[in-house]
Amino acid sequence: TATATTYIAFEGAQSTINGTIFNNTSSAMVLSGYSGNATLTVSPTGTIKGGNVRILSNNPCSTLVGESLSLVNNGTIEGTEPTRPLSIEVSTTGMAGTLRGSVEVYSTVDLSGSTWSFATGNTYVDGTIQNGIINNTSGGMLTFPASCSSGGGGRLSNVTITGNLPGYSGQARWNNVTLNGTLTATATTYIAFEGAQSTINGTIFNNT
């Protein structure tokens, strides 16, 4: 349990969280790589949670070059503070665990064929989620950068969406996406289809 500003830099090939890392303060917590390519795995019993948590490749306190951190989430990552979200800014392979609460994604999340379940709160995606199933279990919101943003918005690629998305907004590209459920737009929304095939088996509803 962190009670003040905290930096944890992971080095070596593999570190595993079987317990809980909890940022219980308004100050920042930074989890990053250090000295080479490191992998952080959150096991099925592991949890990273709190507000104002950043998961980064580079340790901001280090002068080293070439630091890298990748993330595997088989447990729980939870943003507990709506005004101070938890942000994932590293490449993620495998997301068989749960993402919930106030979370922001600024990287590529490769589901690697797994199911990514997200529950309550708002998940903001300014990156890419690809190659798996997105399962909204409890009415969580999925939002993207503001419409016509200079970066082109977020991207979904080769994914199947199950469950309903009651709070969808922003700009996103869909590449080979299958929607099984109801997507409800609650603010200005742009969906740009790319690739050979996207399929709507459910409903897209503009409720704004």
CSV table of C-alpha atoms in Angstrom, one decimal:
chain,number,residue,atom,x,y,z
A,1,THR,CA,0.0,0.0,0.0
A,2,ALA,CA,1.6,3.2,-1.2
A,3,THR,CA,1.0,6.3,1.0
A,4,ALA,CA,3.2,8.8,-0.8
A,5,THR,CA,4.7,9.2,-4.3
A,6,THR,CA,6.1,5.8,-5.3
A,7,TYR,CA,8.3,4.5,-8.2
A,8,ILE,CA,8.8,0.8,-8.8
A,9,ALA,CA,11.2,-0.1,-11.6
A,10,PHE,CA,11.1,-3.7,-12.8
A,11,GLU,CA,14.3,-5.2,-14.2
A,12,GLY,CA,15.2,-8.6,-15.4
A,13,ALA,CA,13.2,-10.9,-17.6
A,14,GLN,CA,10.2,-11.4,-15.4
A,15,SER,CA,8.4,-10.0,-12.3
A,16,THR,CA,5.1,-11.4,-11.1
A,17,ILE,CA,2.4,-9.9,-8.9
A,18,ASN,CA,0.5,-12.6,-7.0
A,19,GLY,CA,-0.7,-10.1,-4.3
A,20,THR,CA,-1.8,-6.5,-4.4
A,21,ILE,CA,-0.2,-3.2,-5.3
A,22,PHE,CA,-2.5,-0.4,-4.1
A,23,ASN,CA,-1.9,3.3,-4.5
A,24,ASN,CA,-3.9,4.8,-1.6
A,25,THR,CA,-2.8,8.4,-2.0
A,26,SER,CA,-3.5,11.3,-4.4
A,27,SER,CA,0.2,11.3,-5.2
A,28,ALA,CA,1.5,9.4,-8.2
A,29,MET,CA,2.6,5.8,-8.5
A,30,VAL,CA,4.7,4.9,-11.4
A,31,LEU,CA,5.4,1.3,-12.4
A,32,SER,CA,8.1,1.1,-15.1
A,33,GLY,CA,10.9,-0.9,-16.8
A,34,TYR,CA,14.5,-0.5,-15.8
A,35,SER,CA,17.7,-1.6,-17.6
A,36,GLY,CA,16.6,-3.7,-20.6
A,37,ASN,CA,13.4,-5.6,-21.5
A,38,ALA,CA,11.3,-6.5,-18.5
A,39,THR,CA,7.9,-8.2,-18.3
A,40,LEU,CA,5.4,-7.6,-15.6
A,41,THR,CA,2.8,-10.3,-15.1
A,42,VAL,CA,-0.3,-9.9,-13.0
A,43,SER,CA,-1.3,-13.4,-12.0
A,44,PRO,CA,-4.9,-14.6,-11.5
A,45,THR,CA,-4.6,-13.8,-7.8
A,46,GLY,CA,-2.8,-10.5,-8.4
A,47,THR,CA,-4.2,-6.9,-8.4
A,48,ILE,CA,-2.9,-3.4,-9.3
A,49,LYS,CA,-5.3,-0.8,-8.2
A,50,GLY,CA,-5.7,2.8,-7.1
A,51,GLY,CA,-5.8,6.3,-8.6
A,52,ASN,CA,-3.1,8.2,-10.4
A,53,VAL,CA,-1.2,5.0,-11.3
A,54,ARG,CA,0.9,5.0,-14.5
A,55,ILE,CA,2.4,1.9,-16.1
A,56,LEU,CA,5.3,3.0,-18.3
A,57,SER,CA,8.1,1.6,-20.4
A,58,ASN,CA,10.7,4.1,-19.2
A,59,ASN,CA,11.6,5.0,-15.6
A,60,PRO,CA,11.3,8.8,-15.5
A,61,CYS,CA,14.1,8.9,-12.8
A,62,SER,CA,16.6,6.9,-14.9
A,63,THR,CA,19.1,8.2,-17.4
A,64,LEU,CA,19.4,4.7,-19.1
A,65,VAL,CA,18.5,4.2,-22.7
A,66,GLY,CA,16.5,1.4,-24.1
A,67,GLU,CA,14.3,0.5,-21.1
A,68,SER,CA,11.2,-1.4,-21.9
A,69,LEU,CA,8.3,-2.9,-20.0
A,70,SER,CA,5.6,-5.2,-21.3
A,71,LEU,CA,2.5,-6.2,-19.3
A,72,VAL,CA,0.5,-9.4,-19.1
A,73,ASN,CA,-2.7,-9.1,-17.1
A,74,ASN,CA,-4.2,-12.4,-15.9
A,75,GLY,CA,-5.6,-10.8,-12.7
A,76,THR,CA,-7.2,-7.5,-11.9
A,77,ILE,CA,-6.2,-3.9,-12.9
A,78,GLU,CA,-8.6,-1.4,-11.3
A,79,GLY,CA,-8.7,2.4,-11.4
A,80,THR,CA,-10.5,3.3,-8.2
A,81,GLU,CA,-10.6,7.1,-8.6
A,82,PRO,CA,-12.8,8.6,-11.4
A,83,THR,CA,-10.9,11.9,-11.4
A,84,ARG,CA,-7.4,10.2,-11.2
A,85,PRO,CA,-7.4,7.3,-13.6
A,86,LEU,CA,-5.0,4.4,-13.9
A,87,SER,CA,-3.2,4.6,-17.2
A,88,ILE,CA,-1.6,1.7,-19.2
A,89,GLU,CA,1.1,3.1,-21.5
A,90,VAL,CA,3.0,-0.1,-22.3
A,91,SER,CA,2.5,-2.9,-24.9
A,92,THR,CA,0.3,-5.5,-23.4
A,93,THR,CA,0.1,-9.2,-24.5
A,94,GLY,CA,-2.7,-11.2,-23.2
A,95,MET,CA,-5.6,-9.7,-21.2
A,96,ALA,CA,-7.3,-12.7,-19.7
A,97,GLY,CA,-7.9,-10.8,-16.5
A,98,THR,CA,-10.2,-8.0,-15.6
A,99,LEU,CA,-9.9,-4.3,-16.2
A,100,ARG,CA,-12.4,-2.1,-14.3
A,101,GLY,CA,-13.0,1.3,-12.9
A,102,SER,CA,-11.4,4.4,-14.4
A,103,VAL,CA,-8.7,3.2,-16.8
A,104,GLU,CA,-6.9,4.8,-19.7
A,105,VAL,CA,-5.1,2.9,-22.5
A,106,TYR,CA,-2.4,4.7,-24.5
A,107,SER,CA,-0.7,1.7,-26.1
A,108,THR,CA,-1.4,-1.5,-28.1
A,109,VAL,CA,-3.2,-4.2,-26.1
A,110,ASP,CA,-2.8,-7.6,-27.9
A,111,LEU,CA,-5.4,-9.9,-26.5
A,112,SER,CA,-3.6,-12.9,-28.1
A,113,GLY,CA,-6.9,-14.7,-28.5
A,114,SER,CA,-8.0,-14.2,-24.9
A,115,THR,CA,-11.1,-12.5,-23.5
A,116,TRP,CA,-10.7,-9.0,-22.0
A,117,SER,CA,-13.5,-8.4,-19.5
A,118,PHE,CA,-14.1,-4.9,-18.3
A,119,ALA,CA,-16.7,-3.9,-15.8
A,120,THR,CA,-17.8,-0.7,-14.1
A,121,GLY,CA,-16.4,2.7,-14.8
A,122,ASN,CA,-14.9,4.3,-18.0
A,123,THR,CA,-12.2,2.7,-20.1
A,124,TYR,CA,-10.6,5.3,-22.4
A,125,VAL,CA,-8.7,4.0,-25.4
A,126,ASP,CA,-6.2,6.2,-27.3
A,127,GLY,CA,-4.4,3.2,-28.7
A,128,THR,CA,-5.2,-0.2,-30.2
A,129,ILE,CA,-7.0,-3.2,-28.8
A,130,GLN,CA,-6.6,-6.2,-31.1
A,131,ASN,CA,-6.9,-10.0,-31.6
A,132,GLY,CA,-9.5,-11.3,-29.1
A,133,ILE,CA,-12.8,-10.8,-27.4
A,134,ILE,CA,-14.0,-7.7,-25.5
A,135,ASN,CA,-16.6,-8.7,-22.9
A,136,ASN,CA,-18.4,-5.9,-21.1
A,137,THR,CA,-19.8,-7.7,-18.0
A,138,SER,CA,-21.4,-4.9,-15.9
A,139,GLY,CA,-22.2,-1.9,-18.0
A,140,GLY,CA,-18.8,-0.2,-18.2
A,141,MET,CA,-18.3,2.6,-20.7
A,142,LEU,CA,-15.8,2.5,-23.6
A,143,THR,CA,-14.7,5.9,-24.9
A,144,PHE,CA,-12.2,7.1,-27.4
A,145,PRO,CA,-10.5,10.5,-28.2
A,146,ALA,CA,-12.7,13.4,-29.2
A,147,SER,CA,-14.1,13.2,-32.7
A,148,CYS,CA,-11.8,14.3,-35.5
A,149,SER,CA,-8.8,14.3,-33.2
A,150,SER,CA,-5.5,14.8,-34.9
A,151,GLY,CA,-4.2,11.4,-34.0
A,152,GLY,CA,-7.0,9.6,-35.7
A,153,GLY,CA,-8.6,8.3,-32.5
A,154,GLY,CA,-8.4,4.8,-31.1
A,155,ARG,CA,-8.6,1.5,-33.0
A,156,LEU,CA,-10.2,-1.9,-32.6
A,157,SER,CA,-8.7,-4.6,-34.8
A,158,ASN,CA,-9.8,-8.3,-35.2
A,159,VAL,CA,-12.0,-8.3,-32.1
A,160,THR,CA,-15.5,-9.5,-31.2
A,161,ILE,CA,-17.5,-7.4,-28.8
A,162,THR,CA,-19.9,-9.3,-26.5
A,163,GLY,CA,-22.2,-7.7,-24.0
A,164,ASN,CA,-23.7,-4.2,-24.2
A,165,LEU,CA,-21.8,-0.9,-24.3
A,166,PRO,CA,-24.1,1.6,-22.7
A,167,GLY,CA,-21.7,4.6,-22.8
A,168,TYR,CA,-19.7,4.7,-26.1
A,169,SER,CA,-18.3,7.9,-27.6
A,170,GLY,CA,-15.4,9.5,-29.5
A,171,GLN,CA,-13.5,8.5,-32.7
A,172,ALA,CA,-12.4,5.0,-33.4
A,173,ARG,CA,-11.4,2.8,-36.4
A,174,TRP,CA,-12.9,-0.7,-36.6
A,175,ASN,CA,-10.9,-3.3,-38.5
A,176,ASN,CA,-12.6,-6.7,-38.8
A,177,VAL,CA,-14.8,-6.1,-35.7
A,178,THR,CA,-17.9,-8.2,-34.9
A,179,LEU,CA,-20.5,-6.5,-32.6
A,180,ASN,CA,-22.7,-8.9,-30.6
A,181,GLY,CA,-24.8,-6.7,-28.4
A,182,THR,CA,-26.0,-3.1,-28.2
A,183,LEU,CA,-23.7,-0.2,-28.6
A,184,THR,CA,-25.2,3.0,-27.2
A,185,ALA,CA,-23.6,6.3,-28.2
A,186,THR,CA,-23.9,9.0,-25.5
A,187,ALA,CA,-21.9,11.8,-27.1
A,188,THR,CA,-20.6,12.6,-30.6
A,189,THR,CA,-19.3,9.4,-32.1
A,190,TYR,CA,-17.3,8.5,-35.3
A,191,ILE,CA,-16.8,4.9,-36.3
A,192,ALA,CA,-14.6,4.4,-39.4
A,193,PHE,CA,-14.6,0.9,-40.8
A,194,GLU,CA,-11.5,-0.5,-42.4
A,195,GLY,CA,-10.3,-3.9,-43.5
A,196,ALA,CA,-12.1,-6.6,-45.4
A,197,GLN,CA,-15.0,-7.2,-43.0
A,198,SER,CA,-16.9,-5.8,-39.9
A,199,THR,CA,-20.2,-7.4,-38.9
A,200,ILE,CA,-23.1,-5.9,-36.9
A,201,ASN,CA,-25.0,-8.7,-35.3
A,202,GLY,CA,-26.4,-6.5,-32.6
A,203,THR,CA,-27.5,-2.8,-32.5
A,204,ILE,CA,-25.8,0.5,-32.8
A,205,PHE,CA,-28.0,3.2,-31.1
A,206,ASN,CA,-27.4,6.9,-31.1
A,207,ASN,CA,-29.0,8.0,-27.9
A,208,THR,CA,-27.8,11.6,-27.9
